Amino acid sequence: MASTCELSKLAYSKIILHAFKYPHTAINGVLLANEGSNSQSVKYVDAIPLFHHNLGLAPMLEVALMQIDSYCRTAGLVIAGYYHASEAVAEMNPDPVSQKICEKIAEYFPNACLVLINNRQLSMQMTQTSLSVIQYSDGKWKVKDKENLKILPNNEAALNSVSTLLSKKLYKKFVDFDDHLDDVQQDWLNVSLKSMID
Amino acid sequence: MEKQYKHWEDVRDLLRNWREENCRQSEDVVDLWNEVLANHFGKLGDEGWLVLEQVFIAALDCHNMEVANFCLSKLNQEFPDSLRVKRLKAMKYEASEKYEHALDILDLIIKKDETNAASRKRKVTIYKSQGMIIEAIKELTDYLRIFMADQEAWMELCDLYISQQEWNKAAFCVEELLLHSPFNHLYLQRYAEIKYTQGGYENLEVARSYYSQAAKLNPKNVRALYGLMLTSVHMASNSKCPSQKKKERIKLSEWATNQLSQLQDSNDSKLFSSQILEGMGNLQIGNDSKN
């Protein structure tokens, strides 16, 4: 039986908002799942946006992952996946940096998923999930079928909800870890946006 | 855009600021143009042409071809033989992904005027948009052989090398930038980040010294402070570190942590420095070849 990959509305919305805030650069972030999740069929409940500049540099990535890890421990979550949008609009393959980071995540959470954003399918009125997923299991990368990727509560409701957020231009208030490093007052947990998304 | 700019003069001044600071606020530029400035274009005088160019580029960024075409036709009317307008036409082809046409126009411009730097740089972006990073790097290095003082180009080349994980070459680019501006804390911090990513005790040493210099020049550079903390702790726990230096390292890391917590004081974010120091060992991703 094929394993499924589910994204909560919150996680999905955050991914899309991050992509919309920085449409001209590559972006990345991690996906969080509940502690003790079944790694075969994983449900991502939250996403933490990381960077939009120089995704390949290690030091700030380490700092971010440490802070997210300590947050996860207080919230009963675990870093279980990674998402990435390429800078070039047509690029549909994960770059070496993304693979490396996801392999590292897979050391702690087997079968971690790498969610890639399909840039071409993004629009103000979202009609497609615009994501593709590859999973790292047994040392190999396997592409997941579209049917095995679900957005909760259901694709249509999530797409409508995200389209509403986009029309309100909420991505302007979205904060990623790079923004936090530029101004520590900014909250990379996006707590204030969470209530608007739900 | 929180303020409602009702007066066209305010909008004009705002766009002028953004032009001077090279800000990428494309959505806002197009909105401001549509809502305010388009109706007052005649009052802008000569600045109007600069505004049209700015709005054109912003419109291409937002893929608003209607506004882009309007701006381009006005510019073309006024400056029919201009190479600068030709370059904008090439950008329009680039935005429509008609890269061959764009390259043809740019090659023509370069043939007519070999000193035209902007057109050469656009060629680099065309390769970059298609994901042809190796070609983009080659084009950019050829460009830099001629225009060696172009800091923006060195920075772009550095970014391209980082995306290809060519750390030595990326570091070389930042070294060129540091020759131009040795007191730029951002360049120092960038150099340190590249050295840290390369890994190995000697590179950590270099990273630490560059992070220190960056933090000295700007004690509010959060990345430099975190970098200082990371490098100091890594080096202190490394067997290659002599014991007297270990104490120095730990002191340095404590100083950095204090600075960071001071910056975070008015914020209830989750900076737990002790937990971070505890978690140090587990999540090291850099290429630690000589550990």
Tab-separated table of C-alpha atoms in Angstrom:
chain	number	residue	atom	x	y	z
A	1	MET	CA	0.000	0.000	0.000
A	2	ALA	CA	1.446	3.338	-1.016
A	3	SER	CA	2.136	5.714	1.812
A	4	THR	CA	0.416	9.066	1.803
A	5	CYS	CA	1.767	12.484	2.515
A	6	GLU	CA	-0.707	14.920	4.044
A	7	LEU	CA	-0.325	18.615	4.595
A	8	SER	CA	-2.473	20.570	7.005
A	9	LYS	CA	-4.073	23.750	5.713
A	10	LEU	CA	-1.699	25.713	7.921
A	11	ALA	CA	1.430	24.064	6.528
A	12	TYR	CA	0.231	24.396	2.942
A	13	SER	CA	-0.790	28.036	3.365
A	14	LYS	CA	2.564	28.926	4.873
A	15	ILE	CA	4.426	27.306	1.977
A	16	ILE	CA	2.393	29.230	-0.580
A	17	LEU	CA	2.614	32.525	1.320
A	18	HIS	CA	6.382	32.141	1.535
A	19	ALA	CA	6.580	31.533	-2.217
A	20	PHE	CA	4.448	34.583	-2.904
A	21	LYS	CA	6.422	36.854	-0.635
A	22	TYR	CA	9.658	36.138	-2.500
A	23	PRO	CA	8.647	35.215	-6.041
A	24	HIS	CA	12.000	36.227	-7.475
A	25	THR	CA	14.290	34.067	-5.343
A	26	ALA	CA	14.577	30.469	-4.272
A	27	ILE	CA	12.971	29.778	-0.903
A	28	ASN	CA	13.071	26.892	1.490
A	29	GLY	CA	11.673	25.783	4.792
A	30	VAL	CA	11.077	22.765	7.007
A	31	LEU	CA	7.916	20.800	7.626
A	32	LEU	CA	6.877	19.700	11.106
A	33	ALA	CA	4.933	16.631	12.115
A	34	ASN	CA	3.614	15.466	15.479
A	35	GLU	CA	6.101	13.662	17.656
A	36	GLY	CA	5.913	9.903	17.302
A	37	SER	CA	4.321	10.103	13.853
A	38	ASN	CA	4.071	7.045	11.707
A	39	SER	CA	6.760	7.788	9.186
A	40	GLN	CA	5.083	5.735	6.454
A	41	SER	CA	2.058	7.973	6.148
A	42	VAL	CA	3.135	11.295	7.408
A	43	LYS	CA	0.966	14.298	8.204
A	44	TYR	CA	2.675	17.646	8.247
A	45	VAL	CA	0.935	19.966	10.676
A	46	ASP	CA	3.092	23.053	10.324
A	47	ALA	CA	5.794	24.592	8.171
A	48	ILE	CA	8.597	26.926	9.224
A	49	PRO	CA	9.964	29.142	6.440
A	50	LEU	CA	13.723	29.445	6.403
A	51	PHE	CA	15.568	31.465	3.803
A	52	HIS	CA	15.306	33.368	0.568
A	53	HIS	CA	19.017	34.213	0.146
A	54	ASN	CA	21.953	31.873	-0.373
A	55	LEU	CA	20.197	28.719	0.637
A	56	GLY	CA	23.466	26.815	0.351
A	57	LEU	CA	25.275	28.462	3.262
A	58	ALA	CA	25.545	26.386	6.416
A	59	PRO	CA	25.893	28.599	9.495
A	60	MET	CA	22.466	30.228	9.540
A	61	LEU	CA	20.864	26.943	8.541
A	62	GLU	CA	22.390	25.352	11.627
A	63	VAL	CA	21.173	28.184	13.842
A	64	ALA	CA	17.678	27.956	12.361
A	65	LEU	CA	17.438	24.194	12.728
A	66	MET	CA	18.604	24.421	16.341
A	67	GLN	CA	16.010	27.032	17.198
A	68	ILE	CA	13.278	25.118	15.390
A	69	ASP	CA	14.352	21.947	17.153
A	70	SER	CA	14.076	23.586	20.558
A	71	TYR	CA	10.665	24.987	19.595
A	72	CYS	CA	9.570	21.538	18.464
A	73	ARG	CA	10.503	20.016	21.792
A	74	THR	CA	8.250	22.463	23.622
A	75	ALA	CA	5.396	21.888	21.165
A	76	GLY	CA	5.576	18.112	20.806
A	77	LEU	CA	6.599	18.322	17.169
A	78	VAL	CA	9.491	17.044	15.126
A	79	ILE	CA	11.254	18.242	11.950
A	80	ALA	CA	10.027	15.725	9.411
A	81	GLY	CA	10.267	17.259	5.962
A	82	TYR	CA	11.530	20.083	3.821
A	83	TYR	CA	10.063	22.310	1.120
A	84	HIS	CA	11.767	24.249	-1.604
A	85	ALA	CA	10.912	26.500	-4.522
A	86	SER	CA	13.531	27.037	-7.224
A	87	GLU	CA	14.566	30.438	-8.465
A	88	ALA	CA	14.065	29.556	-12.128
A	89	VAL	CA	10.404	29.269	-13.033
A	90	ALA	CA	10.813	26.086	-15.044
A	91	GLU	CA	13.051	24.179	-12.642
A	92	MET	CA	11.328	21.036	-11.424
A	93	ASN	CA	14.218	19.064	-9.967
A	94	PRO	CA	15.550	19.363	-6.455
A	95	ASP	CA	19.004	20.924	-6.297
A	96	PRO	CA	21.900	19.279	-4.425
A	97	VAL	CA	21.504	21.573	-1.409
A	98	SER	CA	17.858	20.558	-0.893
A	99	GLN	CA	18.735	16.909	-1.196
A	100	LYS	CA	21.533	17.240	1.314
A	101	ILE	CA	19.350	19.015	3.847
A	102	CYS	CA	16.524	16.527	3.412
A	103	GLU	CA	18.918	13.599	3.798
A	104	LYS	CA	20.065	15.118	7.067
A	105	ILE	CA	16.447	15.440	8.210
A	106	ALA	CA	15.866	11.813	7.188
A	107	GLU	CA	18.578	10.725	9.637
A	108	TYR	CA	16.255	11.773	12.430
A	109	PHE	CA	12.923	11.127	10.723
A	110	PRO	CA	13.075	8.243	8.262
A	111	ASN	CA	11.157	8.664	5.016
A	112	ALA	CA	11.298	12.449	5.204
A	113	CYS	CA	9.589	14.136	2.267
A	114	LEU	CA	10.996	16.866	0.056
A	115	VAL	CA	8.135	19.015	-1.201
A	116	LEU	CA	8.890	20.947	-4.372
A	117	ILE	CA	6.795	23.857	-5.495
A	118	ASN	CA	5.771	23.846	-9.128
A	119	ASN	CA	6.282	27.530	-9.892
A	120	ARG	CA	4.277	27.478	-13.084
A	121	GLN	CA	1.108	26.345	-11.341
A	122	LEU	CA	1.108	29.177	-8.833
A	123	SER	CA	-1.408	31.940	-9.374
A	124	MET	CA	-3.430	34.432	-7.342
A	125	GLN	CA	-6.401	32.148	-7.797
A	126	MET	CA	-5.019	28.751	-6.923
A	127	THR	CA	-6.536	25.916	-8.923
A	128	GLN	CA	-3.858	23.285	-8.405
A	129	THR	CA	-1.889	22.289	-5.337
A	130	SER	CA	1.295	23.171	-7.274
A	131	LEU	CA	3.379	20.750	-5.250
A	132	SER	CA	5.286	17.623	-6.050
A	133	VAL	CA	6.756	15.352	-3.434
A	134	ILE	CA	9.766	13.077	-3.405
A	135	GLN	CA	10.490	10.856	-0.466
A	136	TYR	CA	13.851	9.714	0.855
A	137	SER	CA	13.600	6.103	1.942
A	138	ASP	CA	16.254	3.378	2.093
A	139	GLY	CA	18.873	5.743	0.777
A	140	LYS	CA	16.945	6.513	-2.418
A	141	TRP	CA	14.743	9.290	-3.688
A	142	LYS	CA	11.306	8.176	-4.868
A	143	VAL	CA	8.735	10.387	-6.538
A	144	LYS	CA	5.326	10.242	-4.905
A	145	ASP	CA	2.190	10.037	-7.056
A	146	LYS	CA	-0.133	12.995	-7.036
A	147	GLU	CA	-2.922	10.880	-5.515
A	148	ASN	CA	-0.758	10.242	-2.469
A	149	LEU	CA	-0.415	13.929	-1.656
A	150	LYS	CA	-3.399	15.354	0.178
A	151	ILE	CA	-4.096	18.737	1.610
A	152	LEU	CA	-6.456	18.813	4.545
A	153	PRO	CA	-9.375	19.121	4.994
A	154	ASN	CA	-9.596	18.564	1.241
A	155	ASN	CA	-7.739	20.024	-1.730
A	156	GLU	CA	-10.536	22.309	-2.878
A	157	ALA	CA	-11.196	23.903	0.508
A	158	ALA	CA	-7.496	24.461	1.055
A	159	LEU	CA	-7.052	26.045	-2.387
A	160	ASN	CA	-9.977	28.382	-1.806
A	161	SER	CA	-8.659	29.344	1.596
A	162	VAL	CA	-5.195	30.081	0.231
A	163	SER	CA	-6.599	32.101	-2.660
A	164	THR	CA	-8.446	34.263	-0.131
A	165	LEU	CA	-5.229	34.827	1.814
A	166	LEU	CA	-3.440	35.786	-1.387
A	167	SER	CA	-6.121	38.246	-2.412
A	168	LYS	CA	-5.715	39.950	0.965
A	169	LYS	CA	-1.945	40.102	0.275
A	170	LEU	CA	-1.194	38.497	3.628
A	171	TYR	CA	2.140	37.329	2.252
A	172	LYS	CA	3.462	40.836	2.833
A	173	LYS	CA	3.268	40.250	6.576
A	174	PHE	CA	4.765	36.779	6.376
A	175	VAL	CA	8.104	36.356	8.187
A	176	ASP	CA	10.794	33.815	7.376
A	177	PHE	CA	14.010	33.110	9.264
A	178	ASP	CA	16.012	35.437	7.004
A	179	ASP	CA	13.617	38.267	7.919
A	180	HIS	CA	14.094	37.426	11.585
A	181	LEU	CA	17.888	37.591	11.209
A	182	ASP	CA	17.534	40.997	9.558
A	183	ASP	CA	15.305	42.219	12.387
A	184	VAL	CA	15.040	40.063	15.504
A	185	GLN	CA	11.705	41.618	16.412
A	186	GLN	CA	10.090	39.678	13.592
A	187	ASP	CA	8.510	36.385	14.564
A	188	TRP	CA	9.492	33.426	12.396
A	189	LEU	CA	6.722	31.408	13.979
A	190	ASN	CA	4.168	33.731	12.359
A	191	VAL	CA	1.890	33.336	15.361
A	192	SER	CA	-0.243	36.348	14.430
A	193	LEU	CA	-0.851	34.993	10.939
A	194	LYS	CA	-1.866	31.598	12.263
A	195	SER	CA	-5.243	32.820	13.479
A	196	MET	CA	-5.928	34.409	10.107
A	197	ILE	CA	-5.104	31.198	8.307
A	198	ASP	CA	-7.330	28.970	10.433
B	1	MET	CA	2.007	49.632	1.501
B	2	GLU	CA	0.372	50.990	4.616
B	3	LYS	CA	-0.002	54.685	3.796
B	4	GLN	CA	-2.496	55.843	1.226
B	5	TYR	CA	-0.579	58.110	-1.113
B	6	LYS	CA	-3.132	60.495	-2.504
B	7	HIS	CA	-0.899	63.206	-3.815
B	8	TRP	CA	0.958	62.465	-7.015
B	9	GLU	CA	4.000	64.405	-5.837
B	10	ASP	CA	4.401	62.067	-2.861
B	11	VAL	CA	4.194	59.089	-5.190
B	12	ARG	CA	6.753	60.634	-7.499
B	13	ASP	CA	9.151	61.164	-4.579
B	14	LEU	CA	8.596	57.642	-3.323
B	15	LEU	CA	9.364	56.163	-6.736
B	16	ARG	CA	12.449	58.336	-6.934
B	17	ASN	CA	13.667	56.940	-3.578
B	18	TRP	CA	13.065	53.398	-4.729
B	19	ARG	CA	14.961	54.098	-7.966
B	20	GLU	CA	17.929	55.479	-6.082
B	21	GLU	CA	18.012	52.661	-3.584
B	22	ASN	CA	17.393	50.030	-6.229
B	23	CYS	CA	14.470	48.516	-4.283
B	24	ARG	CA	12.485	45.707	-5.802
B	25	GLN	CA	8.938	46.756	-4.913
B	26	SER	CA	7.376	45.767	-8.193
B	27	GLU	CA	3.817	45.158	-7.025
B	28	ASP	CA	3.695	48.488	-5.202
B	29	VAL	CA	5.216	50.382	-8.135
B	30	VAL	CA	2.619	49.069	-10.560
B	31	ASP	CA	-0.223	49.730	-8.115
B	32	LEU	CA	0.954	53.280	-7.459
B	33	TRP	CA	1.293	53.904	-11.171
B	34	ASN	CA	-2.188	52.616	-11.922
B	35	GLU	CA	-3.858	54.401	-9.027
B	36	VAL	CA	-2.063	57.716	-9.011
B	37	LEU	CA	0.739	58.534	-11.359
B	38	ALA	CA	-0.683	57.420	-14.702
B	39	ASN	CA	-3.131	60.325	-14.597
B	40	HIS	CA	-0.435	62.855	-13.833
B	41	PHE	CA	2.214	61.665	-16.249
B	42	GLY	CA	2.361	64.974	-18.104
B	43	LYS	CA	3.377	66.837	-14.950
B	44	LEU	CA	6.476	64.696	-14.400
B	45	GLY	CA	8.595	66.328	-17.095
B	46	ASP	CA	11.871	64.630	-17.896
B	47	GLU	CA	11.643	62.489	-14.788
B	48	GLY	CA	8.630	60.906	-16.453
B	49	TRP	CA	10.874	58.834	-18.722
B	50	LEU	CA	12.761	57.420	-15.754
B	51	VAL	CA	9.439	56.642	-14.095
B	52	LEU	CA	8.204	54.917	-17.243
B	53	GLU	CA	11.311	52.748	-17.323
B	54	GLN	CA	10.866	51.901	-13.642
B	55	VAL	CA	7.177	51.061	-14.080
B	56	PHE	CA	7.980	49.028	-17.207
B	57	ILE	CA	10.456	46.845	-15.335
B	58	ALA	CA	8.080	46.517	-12.362
B	59	ALA	CA	5.250	45.540	-14.703
B	60	LEU	CA	7.405	42.856	-16.314
B	61	ASP	CA	8.217	41.569	-12.830
B	62	CYS	CA	4.487	41.253	-12.117
B	63	HIS	CA	3.804	39.949	-15.616
B	64	ASN	CA	1.423	42.833	-16.210
B	65	MET	CA	2.010	43.029	-19.953
B	66	GLU	CA	-0.620	45.710	-20.530
B	67	VAL	CA	1.167	48.283	-18.410
B	68	ALA	CA	4.542	47.115	-19.728
B	69	ASN	CA	3.458	47.542	-23.346
B	70	PHE	CA	2.039	50.984	-22.644
B	71	CYS	CA	5.292	52.160	-21.031
B	72	LEU	CA	7.433	50.672	-23.760
B	73	SER	CA	5.422	52.228	-26.581
B	74	LYS	CA	5.658	55.665	-24.963
B	75	LEU	CA	9.403	55.299	-24.495
B	76	ASN	CA	9.812	54.031	-28.038
B	77	GLN	CA	7.891	56.997	-29.394
B	78	GLU	CA	10.117	59.452	-27.611
B	79	PHE	CA	13.467	57.668	-28.070
B	80	PRO	CA	13.146	55.592	-31.258
B	81	ASP	CA	16.850	54.875	-31.795
B	82	SER	CA	17.844	54.479	-28.210
B	83	LEU	CA	19.951	51.468	-27.204
B	84	ARG	CA	18.551	51.775	-23.716
B	85	VAL	CA	14.999	51.318	-25.045
B	86	LYS	CA	16.199	48.403	-27.189
B	87	ARG	CA	17.486	46.763	-24.033
B	88	LEU	CA	14.041	47.180	-22.479
B	89	LYS	CA	12.561	45.453	-25.531
B	90	ALA	CA	14.972	42.582	-24.928
B	91	MET	CA	13.759	42.444	-21.319
B	92	LYS	CA	10.195	42.170	-22.550
B	93	TYR	CA	11.138	39.155	-24.679
B	94	GLU	CA	12.925	37.743	-21.683
B	95	ALA	CA	9.765	38.132	-19.585
B	96	SER	CA	7.782	36.280	-22.259
B	97	GLU	CA	10.449	33.546	-22.229
B	98	LYS	CA	11.395	34.294	-25.854
B	99	TYR	CA	15.044	34.031	-24.981
B	100	GLU	CA	16.374	33.712	-28.535
B	101	HIS	CA	14.822	37.033	-29.574
B	102	ALA	CA	16.107	38.670	-26.424
B	103	LEU	CA	19.639	37.406	-27.037
B	104	ASP	CA	19.552	38.624	-30.645
B	105	ILE	CA	18.673	42.160	-29.584
B	106	LEU	CA	21.301	42.169	-26.838
B	107	ASP	CA	24.006	40.935	-29.206
B	108	LEU	CA	23.097	43.732	-31.607
B	109	ILE	CA	23.388	46.315	-28.854
B	110	ILE	CA	26.763	44.966	-27.743
B	111	LYS	CA	28.006	45.012	-31.324
B	112	LYS	CA	27.010	48.658	-31.675
B	113	ASP	CA	28.366	49.650	-28.298
B	114	GLU	CA	30.967	47.410	-26.703
B	115	THR	CA	30.963	49.379	-23.481
B	116	ASN	CA	27.282	48.691	-22.842
B	117	ALA	CA	27.556	46.922	-19.496
B	118	ALA	CA	23.853	46.552	-18.776
B	119	SER	CA	23.179	44.522	-21.935
B	120	ARG	CA	25.969	42.105	-21.129
B	121	LYS	CA	24.507	41.600	-17.682
B	122	ARG	CA	21.086	40.906	-19.142
B	123	LYS	CA	22.640	38.050	-21.110
B	124	VAL	CA	23.732	36.544	-17.817
B	125	THR	CA	20.187	36.756	-16.456
B	126	ILE	CA	18.792	35.089	-19.567
B	127	TYR	CA	21.028	32.087	-18.985
B	128	LYS	CA	20.182	32.140	-15.292
B	129	SER	CA	16.409	32.154	-15.906
B	130	GLN	CA	16.738	29.072	-18.045
B	131	GLY	CA	18.639	27.324	-15.287
B	132	MET	CA	21.833	27.320	-17.420
B	133	ILE	CA	24.010	28.279	-14.474
B	134	ILE	CA	27.318	27.148	-16.003
B	135	GLU	CA	26.768	29.337	-19.055
B	136	ALA	CA	25.670	32.211	-16.821
B	137	ILE	CA	28.897	31.874	-14.836
B	138	LYS	CA	30.991	31.833	-18.004
B	139	GLU	CA	29.240	34.920	-19.375
B	140	LEU	CA	29.623	36.725	-16.074
B	141	THR	CA	33.317	35.897	-15.698
B	142	ASP	CA	33.923	37.187	-19.262
B	143	TYR	CA	32.053	40.346	-18.312
B	144	LEU	CA	34.102	40.813	-15.145
B	145	ARG	CA	37.360	40.552	-17.089
B	146	ILE	CA	36.337	43.779	-18.788
B	147	PHE	CA	34.346	45.512	-16.066
B	148	MET	CA	36.384	44.570	-13.014
B	149	ALA	CA	35.006	47.208	-10.676
B	150	ASP	CA	31.366	46.167	-10.916
B	151	GLN	CA	30.532	45.177	-7.337
B	152	GLU	CA	27.010	44.079	-8.179
B	153	ALA	CA	28.426	41.648	-10.725
B	154	TRP	CA	30.955	40.193	-8.271
B	155	MET	CA	28.124	39.654	-5.778
B	156	GLU	CA	26.005	37.925	-8.405
B	157	LEU	CA	28.929	35.709	-9.382
B	158	CYS	CA	29.420	34.845	-5.727
B	159	ASP	CA	25.742	33.810	-5.485
B	160	LEU	CA	26.062	31.674	-8.620
B	161	TYR	CA	29.144	29.900	-7.262
B	162	ILE	CA	27.401	29.290	-3.929
B	163	SER	CA	24.491	27.671	-5.755
B	164	GLN	CA	27.029	25.385	-7.439
B	165	GLN	CA	28.777	24.739	-4.116
B	166	GLU	CA	32.080	26.067	-5.502
B	167	TRP	CA	33.192	27.537	-2.199
B	168	ASN	CA	36.708	28.597	-3.182
B	169	LYS	CA	35.508	30.535	-6.176
B	170	ALA	CA	32.685	32.117	-4.189
B	171	ALA	CA	35.216	33.156	-1.549
B	172	PHE	CA	37.393	34.683	-4.276
B	173	CYS	CA	34.474	36.850	-5.411
B	174	VAL	CA	33.924	38.137	-1.892
B	175	GLU	CA	37.659	38.833	-1.607
B	176	GLU	CA	37.325	41.093	-4.670
B	177	LEU	CA	34.408	42.861	-2.986
B	178	LEU	CA	36.425	43.264	0.202
B	179	LEU	CA	39.197	44.928	-1.796
B	180	HIS	CA	36.665	47.544	-2.856
B	181	SER	CA	34.999	47.914	0.539
B	182	PRO	CA	37.062	46.447	3.374
B	183	PHE	CA	34.786	47.895	6.040
B	184	ASN	CA	31.542	46.520	4.738
B	185	HIS	CA	30.317	44.259	7.536
B	186	LEU	CA	28.002	42.406	5.162
B	187	TYR	CA	30.854	41.342	2.893
B	188	LEU	CA	32.905	40.250	5.903
B	189	GLN	CA	29.986	38.242	7.216
B	190	ARG	CA	29.397	36.664	3.810
B	191	TYR	CA	33.058	35.636	3.592
B	192	ALA	CA	32.836	34.086	7.027
B	193	GLU	CA	29.703	32.146	6.045
B	194	ILE	CA	31.420	30.681	2.988
B	195	LYS	CA	34.478	29.692	5.011
B	196	TYR	CA	32.282	28.123	7.697
B	197	THR	CA	30.367	26.133	5.086
B	198	GLN	CA	33.633	24.815	3.643
B	199	GLY	CA	34.382	23.341	7.040
B	200	GLY	CA	37.591	22.168	8.656
B	201	TYR	CA	39.447	23.692	11.590
B	202	GLU	CA	41.480	26.220	9.583
B	203	ASN	CA	38.405	27.500	7.760
B	204	LEU	CA	36.572	27.828	11.073
B	205	GLU	CA	39.482	29.938	12.322
B	206	VAL	CA	39.193	32.211	9.283
B	207	ALA	CA	35.407	32.357	9.655
B	208	ARG	CA	35.737	33.310	13.294
B	209	SER	CA	38.089	36.182	12.544
B	210	TYR	CA	35.846	37.537	9.782
B	211	TYR	CA	32.751	37.189	11.942
B	212	SER	CA	34.589	39.081	14.708
B	213	GLN	CA	35.472	41.903	12.372
B	214	ALA	CA	31.881	42.101	11.116
B	215	ALA	CA	30.517	42.125	14.669
B	216	LYS	CA	33.080	44.783	15.621
B	217	LEU	CA	31.959	47.012	12.768
B	218	ASN	CA	28.292	46.379	13.442
B	219	PRO	CA	27.453	44.883	16.835
B	220	LYS	CA	23.864	44.529	15.694
B	221	ASN	CA	24.666	42.179	12.826
B	222	VAL	CA	22.747	39.171	14.102
B	223	ARG	CA	24.258	36.757	11.589
B	224	ALA	CA	27.765	37.762	12.653
B	225	LEU	CA	26.896	37.269	16.319
B	226	TYR	CA	25.405	33.844	15.713
B	227	GLY	CA	28.385	33.008	13.542
B	228	LEU	CA	30.765	34.012	16.323
B	229	MET	CA	28.881	31.814	18.735
B	230	LEU	CA	28.897	28.831	16.383
B	231	THR	CA	32.545	29.089	15.371
B	232	SER	CA	33.749	29.664	18.923
B	233	VAL	CA	31.866	26.707	20.317
B	234	HIS	CA	32.882	24.407	17.451
B	235	MET	CA	36.509	25.373	17.802
B	236	ALA	CA	36.531	25.084	21.580
B	237	SER	CA	35.200	21.547	21.357
B	238	ASN	CA	37.721	20.586	18.660
B	239	SER	CA	40.784	18.612	19.716
B	240	LYS	CA	43.021	20.807	17.537
B	241	CYS	CA	42.320	23.832	19.707
B	242	PRO	CA	45.077	24.678	22.235
B	243	SER	CA	43.673	24.905	25.766
B	244	GLN	CA	44.477	28.574	26.361
B	245	LYS	CA	42.620	29.451	23.203
B	246	LYS	CA	39.685	27.360	24.348
B	247	LYS	CA	39.023	29.766	27.189
B	248	GLU	CA	39.182	32.698	24.787
B	249	ARG	CA	36.741	30.980	22.471
B	250	ILE	CA	34.251	30.263	25.195
B	251	LYS	CA	34.448	33.862	26.402
B	252	LEU	CA	33.851	35.084	22.870
B	253	SER	CA	30.861	32.835	22.488
B	254	GLU	CA	29.435	34.092	25.780
B	255	TRP	CA	29.869	37.685	24.678
B	256	ALA	CA	28.059	36.962	21.426
B	257	THR	CA	25.249	35.217	23.275
B	258	ASN	CA	24.854	38.214	25.578
B	259	GLN	CA	24.715	40.609	22.666
B	260	LEU	CA	22.057	38.467	21.023
B	261	SER	CA	19.915	38.243	24.139
B	262	GLN	CA	20.163	42.008	24.573
B	263	LEU	CA	18.860	42.482	21.062
B	264	GLN	CA	16.045	40.059	21.759
B	265	ASP	CA	15.086	41.539	25.121
B	266	SER	CA	12.003	43.375	24.021
B	267	ASN	CA	10.806	40.309	22.193
B	268	ASP	CA	9.520	37.028	23.554
B	269	SER	CA	11.022	34.918	20.796
B	270	LYS	CA	12.472	31.536	21.470
B	271	LEU	CA	16.164	32.138	21.729
B	272	PHE	CA	17.353	29.624	24.263
B	273	SER	CA	21.097	29.915	24.083
B	274	SER	CA	21.766	27.057	26.446
B	275	GLN	CA	19.548	24.737	24.438
B	276	ILE	CA	21.268	25.902	21.302
B	277	LEU	CA	24.683	25.215	22.768
B	278	GLU	CA	23.408	21.819	23.856
B	279	GLY	CA	22.065	21.053	20.415
B	280	MET	CA	25.327	22.098	18.739
B	281	GLY	CA	26.718	18.653	18.276
B	282	ASN	CA	23.690	17.103	16.639
B	283	LEU	CA	22.870	19.209	13.681
B	284	GLN	CA	26.110	20.050	11.923
B	285	ILE	CA	25.521	20.074	8.198
B	286	GLY	CA	28.696	21.720	6.849
B	287	ASN	CA	31.466	19.717	5.093
B	288	ASP	CA	33.673	18.908	8.018
B	289	SER	CA	36.530	17.290	6.154
B	290	LYS	CA	39.305	17.794	8.640
B	291	ASN	CA	37.478	17.359	11.923
